[in-house]
Amino acid sequence: MKHRIATLTAITLIAAACSTGTGATTTVSDTMDPSGSSTTTAPIPAPQKVVVMTHDSFAISDATLAAFTEQTGIKVELLPSADAGTMVSQAVLTKDNPLADVIYGFDNTFLSRVLEEDLLVPYTSANVEALDPSLLLDTTGRATPVDFSDVCLNIDKSAFVSTPPPTTLLDLTKPAYRSMTVVENPTTSSPGLAFLLATIETFGETGNYTWKDYWAGLVDNDVSIAAGWSEAYWGEFSAASEGTRPIVVSYASSPPAEVIFASEPLDEAPTAVITDGCFRQIEFVGVVNGAARPTAGEAFVDFMTDVLFQEDIPLNMFVFPANMDATLPPEFVEFTTLPADPVMMDQDRIAENRERWLDEWLELVR
């Protein structure tokens, strides 16, 4: 901002100095060189920026963003949305007049929709060779993986002193755990959709007991459905809020956050992960189709996948970096439980069935 004010002041002074007694002026772009010939001076460019649309859980240190500006001269303007599902819907609604140059935080549950809606242009990150190849799901080269985690049930340990904690998805439908669970709405929330897909993959669509039977059981057991992760975790989960529900859909990497941000030092996390039915979530970034500043967008994609940014991810967003050269903080590793065999679902299957599944889910929970 100071640079911009100084530039405008300089232009004003030059214009004033060039004024003639008759009131005629010579503009900054119309000057005379010593030989008397007319020359044209290029206009002074405004400071460059990149606008990055993110979900509401995006977090990174100010120093890291400042490093990008120092390296490139490009200022970062963040445009936070709500949860990833809402963010994608917002991007779809505004795709003819994009709000941002870059979109970050859509995951593999929404990847097919992002690609179907043609929201991104192809761009290969300069750091692609360092990225975990198992995370490179987009064969069209438009979506670049930034981080991953596993969407899992988390429990408040203090609520299960006299009652054994649940250990499976099916346990949540039992009377012993009535009114204990809060999940996110899969139509607006990426972890909510991940959990829905995990139940579909686990219980199937045919047979004596399907995913629909499971959700009917959850509804009968008074499950609470929040709009997004923030509303569920910070609004209803008993371990993180004044809420009364000790079971929440969150992440395998949520317990370290409870330790690191505790008001007093803790030897162990007050929360734990149920590893049954965890869904592997991969978050992506891409340059927006029709972006006003695509080159700046490409530079930011490179920066997000570089080691400096990647090593700042775990203790800010509590997910794992996609860059295999990034070093993990020891406290993050110590308190994180990764499921041995997380649920995965082919993105083509998600694309073919997502809207039908969501419609069927809405019918079940109404």
XYZ file of C-alpha atoms in Angstrom:
366
model
C 0.000 0.000 0.000
C 2.848 2.424 0.828
C 4.407 1.738 -2.584
C 1.105 2.458 -4.301
C 0.665 5.796 -2.474
C 4.230 6.819 -3.300
C 3.685 5.992 -6.970
C 0.482 8.012 -7.174
C 2.158 10.947 -5.424
C 5.058 10.840 -7.872
C 2.696 10.917 -10.849
C 0.863 13.906 -9.375
C 4.111 15.816 -8.824
C 5.344 15.099 -12.350
C 2.073 16.294 -13.838
C 2.201 19.474 -11.748
C 5.812 20.184 -12.697
C 4.972 19.869 -16.376
C 2.074 22.394 -16.242
C 2.438 25.484 -18.489
C 1.302 28.968 -17.681
C -1.670 28.591 -20.020
C -2.965 25.595 -18.086
C -1.839 23.039 -20.682
C -0.052 20.021 -19.230
C 2.215 17.297 -20.491
C 1.245 13.860 -19.117
C 3.708 11.402 -17.680
C 3.477 9.327 -20.866
C 4.063 12.290 -23.230
C 7.588 13.726 -22.791
C 10.405 15.159 -24.905
C 13.892 13.711 -25.034
C 16.969 16.036 -25.298
C 16.965 15.780 -29.111
C 13.479 17.232 -29.228
C 11.735 14.074 -30.449
C 8.618 12.809 -28.743
C 8.896 9.643 -26.623
C 6.383 7.487 -24.809
C 7.085 6.238 -21.286
C 5.465 2.967 -20.223
C 2.857 3.417 -17.473
C 3.929 2.422 -13.977
C 2.195 -0.910 -13.208
C 0.123 -1.338 -10.076
C 1.464 -3.873 -7.556
C 0.596 -7.372 -8.805
C -1.573 -9.705 -6.754
C -3.057 -13.181 -6.865
C -6.548 -13.913 -5.537
C -6.854 -17.341 -3.913
C -10.260 -18.825 -3.112
C -10.083 -21.238 -0.164
C -12.334 -23.196 2.146
C -12.915 -21.864 5.652
C -10.355 -24.217 7.226
C -7.421 -22.797 5.259
C -4.592 -21.685 7.530
C -0.943 -20.897 6.889
C 1.511 -18.599 8.654
C 1.795 -14.950 7.659
C 5.546 -15.422 7.298
C 5.033 -18.084 4.639
C 2.718 -15.893 2.577
C 5.144 -12.992 3.013
C 7.927 -15.204 1.639
C 5.920 -15.710 -1.559
C 5.521 -11.955 -1.981
C 9.216 -11.424 -1.301
C 10.182 -14.052 -3.881
C 7.793 -12.960 -6.622
C 6.595 -9.437 -5.878
C 3.031 -10.805 -5.955
C 0.721 -10.049 -3.054
C -1.662 -12.771 -1.882
C -5.326 -11.888 -1.442
C -7.269 -14.686 0.237
C -10.940 -15.159 -0.578
C -12.323 -17.553 2.047
C -15.552 -19.373 1.321
C -17.387 -21.840 3.561
C -16.730 -25.593 3.452
C -15.263 -27.129 0.304
C -18.623 -28.124 -1.129
C -19.985 -24.612 -0.798
C -16.750 -23.214 -2.205
C -17.033 -25.380 -5.326
C -20.672 -24.381 -5.783
C -19.676 -20.725 -5.490
C -16.959 -21.210 -8.099
C -19.441 -22.911 -10.437
C -21.981 -20.109 -10.083
C -19.351 -17.450 -10.867
C -17.322 -19.316 -13.484
C -18.306 -16.921 -16.284
C -16.833 -14.088 -14.228
C -14.313 -15.781 -11.896
C -13.756 -14.312 -8.449
C -10.257 -15.743 -8.067
C -7.108 -16.743 -9.934
C -6.545 -19.896 -7.893
C -8.880 -22.236 -6.050
C -7.568 -24.416 -3.224
C -9.196 -26.970 -0.963
C -11.515 -29.020 -3.165
C -10.857 -32.677 -2.501
C -11.224 -35.994 -4.283
C -14.919 -36.143 -3.398
C -15.516 -32.920 -5.364
C -12.711 -33.311 -7.924
C -14.963 -34.787 -10.597
C -17.390 -31.879 -10.315
C -14.579 -29.324 -10.580
C -13.336 -31.024 -13.751
C -16.820 -31.516 -15.223
C -17.584 -27.822 -14.758
C -14.288 -26.901 -16.483
C -13.282 -24.642 -13.590
C -9.526 -25.069 -14.130
C -6.907 -24.843 -16.860
C -4.034 -27.329 -17.254
C -0.867 -26.480 -15.369
C 1.968 -28.747 -14.250
C 3.646 -27.623 -11.052
C 7.395 -27.125 -11.119
C 7.466 -29.463 -8.091
C 5.450 -32.303 -9.589
C 8.345 -34.778 -9.388
C 8.437 -34.358 -5.600
C 4.719 -35.004 -5.120
C 3.488 -38.394 -3.930
C 2.422 -40.118 -7.180
C -0.490 -41.843 -5.432
C -2.069 -38.399 -4.971
C -1.911 -37.416 -8.658
C -5.499 -38.348 -9.484
C -6.201 -35.850 -12.264
C -4.854 -37.218 -15.543
C -5.774 -33.966 -17.331
C -3.171 -32.014 -15.355
C -5.540 -29.390 -13.997
C -5.731 -30.288 -10.292
C -2.491 -30.443 -8.292
C -2.429 -32.259 -4.912
C -1.352 -30.143 -1.949
C -2.119 -32.269 1.104
C -3.960 -35.327 2.346
C -5.503 -36.742 5.477
C -8.030 -39.339 6.499
C -11.579 -38.419 7.443
C -12.321 -40.472 10.542
C -14.600 -40.556 13.526
C -13.057 -38.796 16.541
C -14.176 -39.373 20.118
C -13.953 -37.381 23.335
C -12.123 -39.793 25.645
C -13.578 -38.261 28.805
C -17.096 -39.285 27.760
C -16.223 -42.981 27.707
C -15.050 -43.771 31.211
C -17.944 -46.002 32.246
C -19.128 -46.812 28.721
C -16.690 -48.463 26.288
C -15.960 -46.221 23.298
C -17.290 -47.224 19.884
C -14.810 -49.000 17.645
C -16.754 -49.471 14.402
C -19.119 -47.518 12.184
C -21.923 -49.903 13.094
C -21.525 -49.119 16.790
C -22.932 -45.638 16.200
C -26.384 -47.120 15.526
C -26.508 -48.917 18.894
C -28.629 -47.621 21.818
C -25.538 -47.172 24.006
C -24.412 -44.325 21.721
C -27.753 -42.610 21.188
C -27.548 -38.810 20.702
C -23.741 -38.928 20.803
C -22.772 -38.430 17.154
C -22.499 -35.325 14.992
C -21.677 -35.571 11.281
C -21.438 -32.997 8.497
C -23.921 -32.471 5.679
C -22.457 -34.181 2.579
C -24.190 -31.733 0.232
C -22.112 -28.834 1.586
C -19.160 -30.388 3.406
C -16.190 -32.317 2.051
C -15.633 -34.384 5.235
C -19.383 -34.955 5.291
C -19.299 -36.298 1.747
C -16.202 -38.354 2.550
C -18.023 -39.974 5.471
C -21.062 -40.709 3.298
C -18.841 -42.330 0.665
C -17.111 -44.374 3.366
C -20.469 -45.752 4.483
C -21.476 -46.546 0.898
C -18.191 -48.352 0.289
C -18.392 -50.194 3.628
C -22.025 -51.340 3.548
C -22.662 -51.401 -0.199
C -25.804 -50.766 -2.227
C -27.163 -54.308 -2.322
C -27.723 -57.103 0.176
C -29.513 -57.504 3.489
C -27.939 -54.404 5.059
C -26.968 -51.477 2.838
C -25.668 -47.967 3.391
C -29.277 -46.767 3.418
C -30.052 -49.127 6.300
C -27.017 -47.783 8.107
C -28.108 -44.160 7.728
C -31.645 -45.034 8.774
C -30.070 -46.484 11.906
C -28.082 -43.295 12.512
C -31.212 -41.171 12.153
C -33.127 -43.448 14.543
C -30.234 -43.051 17.003
C -30.584 -39.244 16.892
C -27.535 -38.328 14.824
C -26.951 -34.572 14.502
C -26.139 -33.171 11.049
C -24.125 -29.930 10.965
C -23.599 -27.734 7.916
C -19.822 -28.110 7.928
C -16.756 -29.220 9.854
C -16.396 -26.016 11.875
C -20.016 -26.174 13.008
C -19.661 -29.836 13.964
C -16.252 -29.749 15.662
C -16.281 -26.309 17.275
C -20.029 -26.162 17.812
C -21.222 -29.621 18.906
C -18.211 -31.833 19.717
C -17.877 -32.012 23.508
C -14.068 -32.146 23.503
C -13.701 -28.882 21.581
C -16.757 -26.826 22.509
C -19.699 -26.474 24.869
C -21.452 -29.080 22.740
C -22.776 -32.343 24.140
C -21.811 -34.841 21.451
C -18.636 -36.882 22.098
C -18.413 -38.433 18.608
C -17.676 -36.341 15.515
C -16.601 -36.833 11.918
C -13.204 -35.139 11.713
C -9.678 -36.180 10.745
C -7.074 -38.710 11.814
C -4.782 -35.727 12.355
C -7.165 -33.810 14.645
C -5.822 -35.173 17.981
C -2.407 -33.462 17.571
C -4.197 -30.115 17.317
C -5.828 -30.738 20.683
C -2.399 -31.311 22.236
C -0.546 -28.466 20.539
C -3.215 -25.839 21.217
C -4.065 -26.976 24.739
C -3.999 -24.229 27.384
C -1.748 -26.452 29.513
C 0.855 -29.039 28.381
C -0.604 -32.486 27.730
C 1.093 -35.872 27.636
C -1.649 -37.359 25.492
C -4.492 -36.153 23.331
C -7.941 -35.816 24.941
C -9.438 -37.188 21.738
C -8.910 -40.420 19.826
C -9.568 -41.780 16.349
C -11.799 -44.687 15.340
C -9.920 -46.160 12.394
C -12.833 -48.201 11.032
C -14.342 -46.567 7.960
C -11.793 -43.775 7.511
C -11.803 -42.165 4.057
C -8.598 -40.913 2.408
C -9.104 -37.249 1.521
C -6.767 -35.447 -0.893
C -6.964 -31.672 -1.301
C -6.065 -29.966 -4.559
C -5.219 -26.568 -6.009
C -5.638 -25.297 -9.558
C -5.454 -22.211 -11.758
C -8.958 -20.926 -12.470
C -10.222 -21.004 -16.042
C -10.625 -17.363 -17.095
C -8.458 -16.038 -14.261
C -7.484 -12.375 -14.508
C -3.910 -13.206 -13.476
C -3.120 -16.768 -14.638
C 0.673 -16.334 -14.490
C 0.456 -15.214 -10.870
C -1.825 -18.191 -10.255
C 0.744 -20.591 -11.679
C 3.421 -19.070 -9.443
C 1.228 -19.641 -6.388
C 0.565 -23.272 -7.342
C 4.334 -23.772 -7.522
C 4.730 -22.104 -4.136
C 2.031 -24.212 -2.466
C 3.771 -27.398 -3.574
C 7.265 -26.220 -2.606
C 8.906 -27.439 0.612
C 8.621 -24.093 2.433
C 4.830 -24.031 2.169
C 4.470 -27.794 2.550
C 6.345 -27.908 5.851
C 4.079 -25.167 7.210
C 0.925 -27.201 6.510
C 0.898 -29.836 9.310
C 0.795 -27.486 12.311
C -1.594 -25.048 10.638
C -4.154 -27.230 8.870
C -3.241 -30.536 10.542
C -3.051 -32.531 7.354
C -0.122 -34.236 5.650
C 1.935 -32.508 2.920
C 1.884 -33.927 -0.602
C 5.560 -33.110 -1.196
C 7.605 -36.154 -0.192
C 10.636 -33.965 0.610
C 8.789 -32.098 3.366
C 9.760 -32.942 6.952
C 6.958 -33.586 9.445
C 7.034 -31.968 12.919
C 7.699 -34.633 15.587
C 4.668 -33.683 17.697
C 2.443 -34.071 14.648
C 3.741 -37.590 14.064
C 3.567 -38.573 17.738
C -0.123 -37.848 18.231
C -1.485 -38.852 14.816
C -3.006 -42.283 14.212
C -3.163 -43.211 10.545
C -5.550 -46.005 9.508
C -3.820 -48.994 7.971
C -6.350 -49.370 5.167
C -8.383 -46.196 4.535
C -11.391 -46.321 2.240
C -10.776 -45.076 -1.296
C -13.303 -44.685 -4.091
C -12.634 -44.189 -7.788
C -13.417 -40.621 -8.825
C -15.287 -41.819 -11.923
C -17.632 -43.810 -9.698
C -18.105 -40.737 -7.531
C -18.836 -38.626 -10.613
C -21.384 -41.104 -11.959
C -23.276 -41.531 -8.694
C -22.650 -38.497 -6.472
C -25.852 -36.586 -7.229
C -28.011 -39.712 -6.964
C -26.414 -40.666 -3.652
C -26.917 -37.171 -2.283
C -30.568 -37.143 -3.343
C -31.101 -40.537 -1.714
C -29.321 -39.375 1.439
C -31.546 -36.301 1.665
C -34.621 -38.515 1.481
C -33.268 -40.634 4.345
C -32.532 -37.799 6.760
C -35.609 -35.612 6.172
